Amino acid sequence: MLEDIRAELDRIGATDISVALDDDFEPDVGTMVRVQHDEAYWHLLPERFLELLKDIRDGAGAAEVHDTIEREGVGVWRGPSPKDSRDASS
């Protein structure tokens, strides 16, 4: 799945966006993809993120990915997991 996401980011021209799978995200909804652009980052279900990317035109750039996540993302967690979750530092 991550390779498909990276291929879509390449097609869009958004290679400055980093993505990584996150198995320890809370709430426990399964594996999420952590998407980072500059200082902003989000957690989304990988399948939903890939669907969003497929609707973005070729060469649109990272700013369009950022805007699309904010405008159309469903089930998006902005920033870190909630306090006291599995990945929060004590």
CSV table of N, CA and C in Angstrom, one decimal:
chain,number,residue,atom,x,y,z
A,1,MET,N,0.8,-1.2,0.0
A,1,MET,CA,0.0,0.0,0.0
A,1,MET,C,0.9,1.3,0.0
A,2,LEU,N,2.0,1.3,0.8
A,2,LEU,CA,2.8,2.4,0.9
A,2,LEU,C,3.5,2.7,-0.5
A,3,GLU,N,3.8,1.7,-1.2
A,3,GLU,CA,4.4,1.9,-2.6
A,3,GLU,C,3.4,2.6,-3.5
A,4,ASP,N,2.1,2.2,-3.4
A,4,ASP,CA,1.1,2.8,-4.2
A,4,ASP,C,0.9,4.3,-3.9
A,5,ILE,N,0.9,4.6,-2.6
A,5,ILE,CA,0.8,6.0,-2.1
A,5,ILE,C,2.0,6.8,-2.6
A,6,ARG,N,3.2,6.2,-2.5
A,6,ARG,CA,4.4,7.0,-2.9
A,6,ARG,C,4.3,7.2,-4.5
A,7,ALA,N,3.8,6.2,-5.2
A,7,ALA,CA,3.7,6.4,-6.7
A,7,ALA,C,2.7,7.5,-7.0
A,8,GLU,N,1.6,7.6,-6.3
A,8,GLU,CA,0.7,8.7,-6.5
A,8,GLU,C,1.3,10.0,-6.1
A,9,LEU,N,2.0,10.1,-5.0
A,9,LEU,CA,2.7,11.3,-4.7
A,9,LEU,C,3.7,11.8,-5.7
A,10,ASP,N,4.4,10.8,-6.3
A,10,ASP,CA,5.3,11.1,-7.4
A,10,ASP,C,4.6,11.7,-8.6
A,11,ARG,N,3.4,11.0,-9.0
A,11,ARG,CA,2.6,11.5,-10.1
A,11,ARG,C,2.1,12.9,-9.9
A,12,ILE,N,1.8,13.2,-8.6
A,12,ILE,CA,1.2,14.5,-8.3
A,12,ILE,C,2.3,15.6,-8.2
A,13,GLY,N,3.6,15.1,-8.0
A,13,GLY,CA,4.7,16.1,-7.9
A,13,GLY,C,4.8,16.5,-6.4
A,14,ALA,N,4.5,15.6,-5.5
A,14,ALA,CA,4.5,16.0,-4.1
A,14,ALA,C,5.5,15.1,-3.3
A,15,THR,N,6.7,15.1,-3.9
A,15,THR,CA,7.8,14.2,-3.3
A,15,THR,C,8.3,14.8,-2.0
A,16,ASP,N,7.9,16.0,-1.6
A,16,ASP,CA,8.4,16.6,-0.3
A,16,ASP,C,7.4,16.2,0.8
A,17,ILE,N,6.4,15.4,0.5
A,17,ILE,CA,5.5,14.9,1.5
A,17,ILE,C,6.0,13.5,1.9
A,18,SER,N,6.2,13.3,3.2
A,18,SER,CA,6.7,12.0,3.7
A,18,SER,C,5.5,11.2,4.3
A,19,VAL,N,5.6,9.9,4.1
A,19,VAL,CA,4.5,9.0,4.5
A,19,VAL,C,5.2,7.8,5.2
A,20,ALA,N,4.5,7.3,6.3
A,20,ALA,CA,5.0,6.1,7.0
A,20,ALA,C,3.8,5.4,7.6
A,21,LEU,N,3.8,4.1,7.7
A,21,LEU,CA,2.8,3.4,8.4
A,21,LEU,C,2.9,3.5,9.9
A,22,ASP,N,1.8,3.6,10.6
A,22,ASP,CA,1.8,3.7,12.0
A,22,ASP,C,0.9,2.7,12.6
A,23,ASP,N,1.4,1.6,13.2
A,23,ASP,CA,0.6,0.5,13.8
A,23,ASP,C,0.2,0.8,15.2
A,24,ASP,N,0.8,1.8,15.8
A,24,ASP,CA,0.6,2.0,17.3
A,24,ASP,C,-0.3,3.2,17.5
A,25,PHE,N,-1.0,3.7,16.5
A,25,PHE,CA,-1.8,4.9,16.7
A,25,PHE,C,-3.1,4.6,17.5
A,26,GLU,N,-3.4,5.5,18.4
A,26,GLU,CA,-4.7,5.5,19.2
A,26,GLU,C,-5.5,6.6,18.7
A,27,PRO,N,-6.8,6.5,18.6
A,27,PRO,CA,-7.6,5.3,18.9
A,27,PRO,C,-7.2,4.1,18.0
A,28,ASP,N,-7.3,2.9,18.5
A,28,ASP,CA,-6.9,1.7,17.8
A,28,ASP,C,-7.9,1.4,16.7
A,29,VAL,N,-7.6,1.9,15.5
A,29,VAL,CA,-8.5,1.7,14.4
A,29,VAL,C,-7.7,0.9,13.3
A,30,GLY,N,-6.6,0.3,13.7
A,30,GLY,CA,-5.8,-0.4,12.7
A,30,GLY,C,-4.6,0.4,12.3
A,31,THR,N,-3.9,-0.1,11.3
A,31,THR,CA,-2.8,0.6,10.7
A,31,THR,C,-3.2,1.9,10.1
A,32,MET,N,-2.5,3.0,10.4
A,32,MET,CA,-2.8,4.3,9.8
A,32,MET,C,-1.5,4.7,9.0
A,33,VAL,N,-1.7,5.6,8.1
A,33,VAL,CA,-0.6,6.2,7.4
A,33,VAL,C,-0.4,7.6,8.0
A,34,ARG,N,0.9,7.9,8.4
A,34,ARG,CA,1.2,9.2,8.9
A,34,ARG,C,1.8,10.0,7.7
A,35,VAL,N,1.1,11.1,7.4
A,35,VAL,CA,1.4,12.0,6.3
A,35,VAL,C,2.0,13.3,6.8
A,36,GLN,N,3.2,13.7,6.4
A,36,GLN,CA,3.7,15.0,6.9
A,36,GLN,C,4.1,15.8,5.7
A,37,HIS,N,3.7,17.1,5.8
A,37,HIS,CA,4.0,18.2,4.8
A,37,HIS,C,4.4,19.4,5.6
A,38,ASP,N,5.7,19.8,5.5
A,38,ASP,CA,6.3,20.8,6.3
A,38,ASP,C,6.0,20.5,7.8
A,39,GLU,N,5.4,21.5,8.5
A,39,GLU,CA,5.1,21.3,10.0
A,39,GLU,C,3.8,20.5,10.2
A,40,ALA,N,3.0,20.4,9.2
A,40,ALA,CA,1.6,19.8,9.4
A,40,ALA,C,1.8,18.2,9.2
A,41,TYR,N,1.0,17.5,10.0
A,41,TYR,CA,0.9,16.1,9.8
A,41,TYR,C,-0.4,15.5,10.2
A,42,TRP,N,-0.8,14.4,9.6
A,42,TRP,CA,-2.1,13.8,9.7
A,42,TRP,C,-1.9,12.3,9.8
A,43,HIS,N,-2.9,11.7,10.4
A,43,HIS,CA,-3.0,10.2,10.3
A,43,HIS,C,-4.3,9.9,9.6
A,44,LEU,N,-4.3,9.0,8.6
A,44,LEU,CA,-5.4,8.6,7.9
A,44,LEU,C,-5.3,7.1,7.6
A,45,LEU,N,-6.5,6.5,7.3
A,45,LEU,CA,-6.4,5.1,6.9
A,45,LEU,C,-5.8,5.1,5.5
A,46,PRO,N,-4.8,4.2,5.3
A,46,PRO,CA,-4.1,4.2,4.0
A,46,PRO,C,-5.0,4.1,2.8
A,47,GLU,N,-6.1,3.3,2.9
A,47,GLU,CA,-6.9,3.1,1.7
A,47,GLU,C,-7.6,4.5,1.4
A,48,ARG,N,-8.1,5.2,2.4
A,48,ARG,CA,-8.7,6.5,2.2
A,48,ARG,C,-7.8,7.5,1.6
A,49,PHE,N,-6.5,7.5,2.1
A,49,PHE,CA,-5.6,8.5,1.6
A,49,PHE,C,-5.3,8.2,0.2
A,50,LEU,N,-5.1,6.9,-0.2
A,50,LEU,CA,-4.9,6.6,-1.6
A,50,LEU,C,-6.0,7.0,-2.5
A,51,GLU,N,-7.3,6.9,-2.0
A,51,GLU,CA,-8.4,7.3,-2.8
A,51,GLU,C,-8.4,8.8,-3.0
A,52,LEU,N,-8.0,9.6,-2.0
A,52,LEU,CA,-7.9,11.1,-2.1
A,52,LEU,C,-6.8,11.4,-3.2
A,53,LEU,N,-5.7,10.7,-3.1
A,53,LEU,CA,-4.6,11.0,-4.0
A,53,LEU,C,-5.0,10.8,-5.5
A,54,LYS,N,-5.7,9.7,-5.7
A,54,LYS,CA,-6.1,9.4,-7.1
A,54,LYS,C,-7.0,10.4,-7.7
A,55,ASP,N,-7.6,11.3,-6.9
A,55,ASP,CA,-8.5,12.3,-7.5
A,55,ASP,C,-7.8,13.6,-7.7
A,56,ILE,N,-6.5,13.7,-7.4
A,56,ILE,CA,-5.7,14.9,-7.6
A,56,ILE,C,-5.0,14.8,-9.0
A,57,ARG,N,-5.0,15.9,-9.7
A,57,ARG,CA,-4.5,15.9,-11.0
A,57,ARG,C,-2.9,15.8,-11.0
A,58,ASP,N,-2.4,15.3,-12.1
A,58,ASP,CA,-0.9,15.2,-12.3
A,58,ASP,C,-0.3,16.5,-12.1
A,59,GLY,N,0.9,16.5,-11.3
A,59,GLY,CA,1.7,17.7,-11.2
A,59,GLY,C,1.1,18.8,-10.3
A,60,ALA,N,0.0,18.5,-9.6
A,60,ALA,CA,-0.7,19.5,-8.7
A,60,ALA,C,0.2,20.0,-7.6
A,61,GLY,N,1.1,19.2,-7.1
A,61,GLY,CA,2.0,19.6,-6.0
A,61,GLY,C,1.5,19.3,-4.6
A,62,ALA,N,2.5,19.4,-3.7
A,62,ALA,CA,2.2,19.1,-2.3
A,62,ALA,C,1.1,20.0,-1.6
A,63,ALA,N,1.1,21.3,-2.0
A,63,ALA,CA,0.1,22.1,-1.4
A,63,ALA,C,-1.3,21.6,-1.7
A,64,GLU,N,-1.5,21.1,-2.9
A,64,GLU,CA,-2.8,20.5,-3.3
A,64,GLU,C,-3.2,19.3,-2.5
A,65,VAL,N,-2.2,18.5,-2.2
A,65,VAL,CA,-2.4,17.3,-1.3
A,65,VAL,C,-2.8,17.8,0.1
A,66,HIS,N,-2.1,18.8,0.6
A,66,HIS,CA,-2.4,19.3,1.9
A,66,HIS,C,-3.9,19.9,1.9
A,67,ASP,N,-4.2,20.7,0.9
A,67,ASP,CA,-5.6,21.2,0.9
A,67,ASP,C,-6.6,20.2,0.7
A,68,THR,N,-6.3,19.1,-0.1
A,68,THR,CA,-7.3,18.1,-0.3
A,68,THR,C,-7.6,17.3,1.0
A,69,ILE,N,-6.5,17.0,1.8
A,69,ILE,CA,-6.7,16.3,3.1
A,69,ILE,C,-7.6,17.2,4.0
A,70,GLU,N,-7.3,18.5,4.0
A,70,GLU,CA,-8.1,19.4,4.9
A,70,GLU,C,-9.6,19.5,4.4
A,71,ARG,N,-9.7,19.6,3.1
A,71,ARG,CA,-11.1,19.8,2.5
A,71,ARG,C,-11.9,18.6,2.4
A,72,GLU,N,-11.3,17.4,2.1
A,72,GLU,CA,-12.1,16.2,1.7
A,72,GLU,C,-11.8,15.0,2.6
A,73,GLY,N,-10.8,15.1,3.4
A,73,GLY,CA,-10.4,13.9,4.2
A,73,GLY,C,-11.5,13.5,5.2
A,74,VAL,N,-11.7,12.2,5.3
A,74,VAL,CA,-12.7,11.6,6.2
A,74,VAL,C,-11.9,10.7,7.1
A,75,GLY,N,-12.2,10.8,8.4
A,75,GLY,CA,-11.4,10.0,9.4
A,75,GLY,C,-10.0,10.4,9.5
A,76,VAL,N,-9.8,11.7,9.5
A,76,VAL,CA,-8.4,12.3,9.6
A,76,VAL,C,-8.1,12.7,11.0
A,77,TRP,N,-7.0,12.3,11.5
A,77,TRP,CA,-6.5,12.8,12.8
A,77,TRP,C,-5.4,13.8,12.6
A,78,ARG,N,-5.6,15.0,13.0
A,78,ARG,CA,-4.5,16.0,12.8
A,78,ARG,C,-3.6,16.1,14.0
A,79,GLY,N,-2.3,15.9,13.7
A,79,GLY,CA,-1.3,16.0,14.8
A,79,GLY,C,-1.2,14.6,15.5
A,80,PRO,N,-0.7,14.7,16.7
A,80,PRO,CA,-0.3,13.5,17.5
A,80,PRO,C,-1.5,12.7,18.0
A,81,SER,N,-1.3,11.5,18.4
A,81,SER,CA,-2.3,10.7,19.1
A,81,SER,C,-2.8,11.4,20.4
A,82,PRO,N,-4.0,11.1,20.9
A,82,PRO,CA,-4.4,11.8,22.1
A,82,PRO,C,-3.5,11.5,23.3
A,83,LYS,N,-3.5,12.4,24.3
A,83,LYS,CA,-2.7,12.2,25.5
A,83,LYS,C,-3.0,10.8,26.1
A,84,ASP,N,-2.0,10.2,26.7
A,84,ASP,CA,-2.1,8.9,27.3
A,84,ASP,C,-2.4,7.8,26.3
A,85,SER,N,-2.2,8.0,25.0
A,85,SER,CA,-2.3,6.9,24.1
A,85,SER,C,-1.0,6.1,24.0
A,86,ARG,N,-1.0,5.0,23.3
A,86,ARG,CA,0.2,4.1,23.2
A,86,ARG,C,1.4,4.8,22.7
A,87,ASP,N,1.3,5.8,21.9
A,87,ASP,CA,2.5,6.4,21.3
A,87,ASP,C,2.9,7.7,22.0
A,88,ALA,N,2.2,8.2,23.0
A,88,ALA,CA,2.5,9.4,23.7
A,88,ALA,C,3.6,9.2,24.7
A,89,SER,N,4.5,10.1,24.8
A,89,SER,CA,5.6,10.0,25.8
A,89,SER,C,5.1,10.4,27.2
A,90,SER,N,5.6,9.8,28.2
A,90,SER,CA,5.2,10.2,29.6
A,90,SER,C,6.1,11.2,30.1
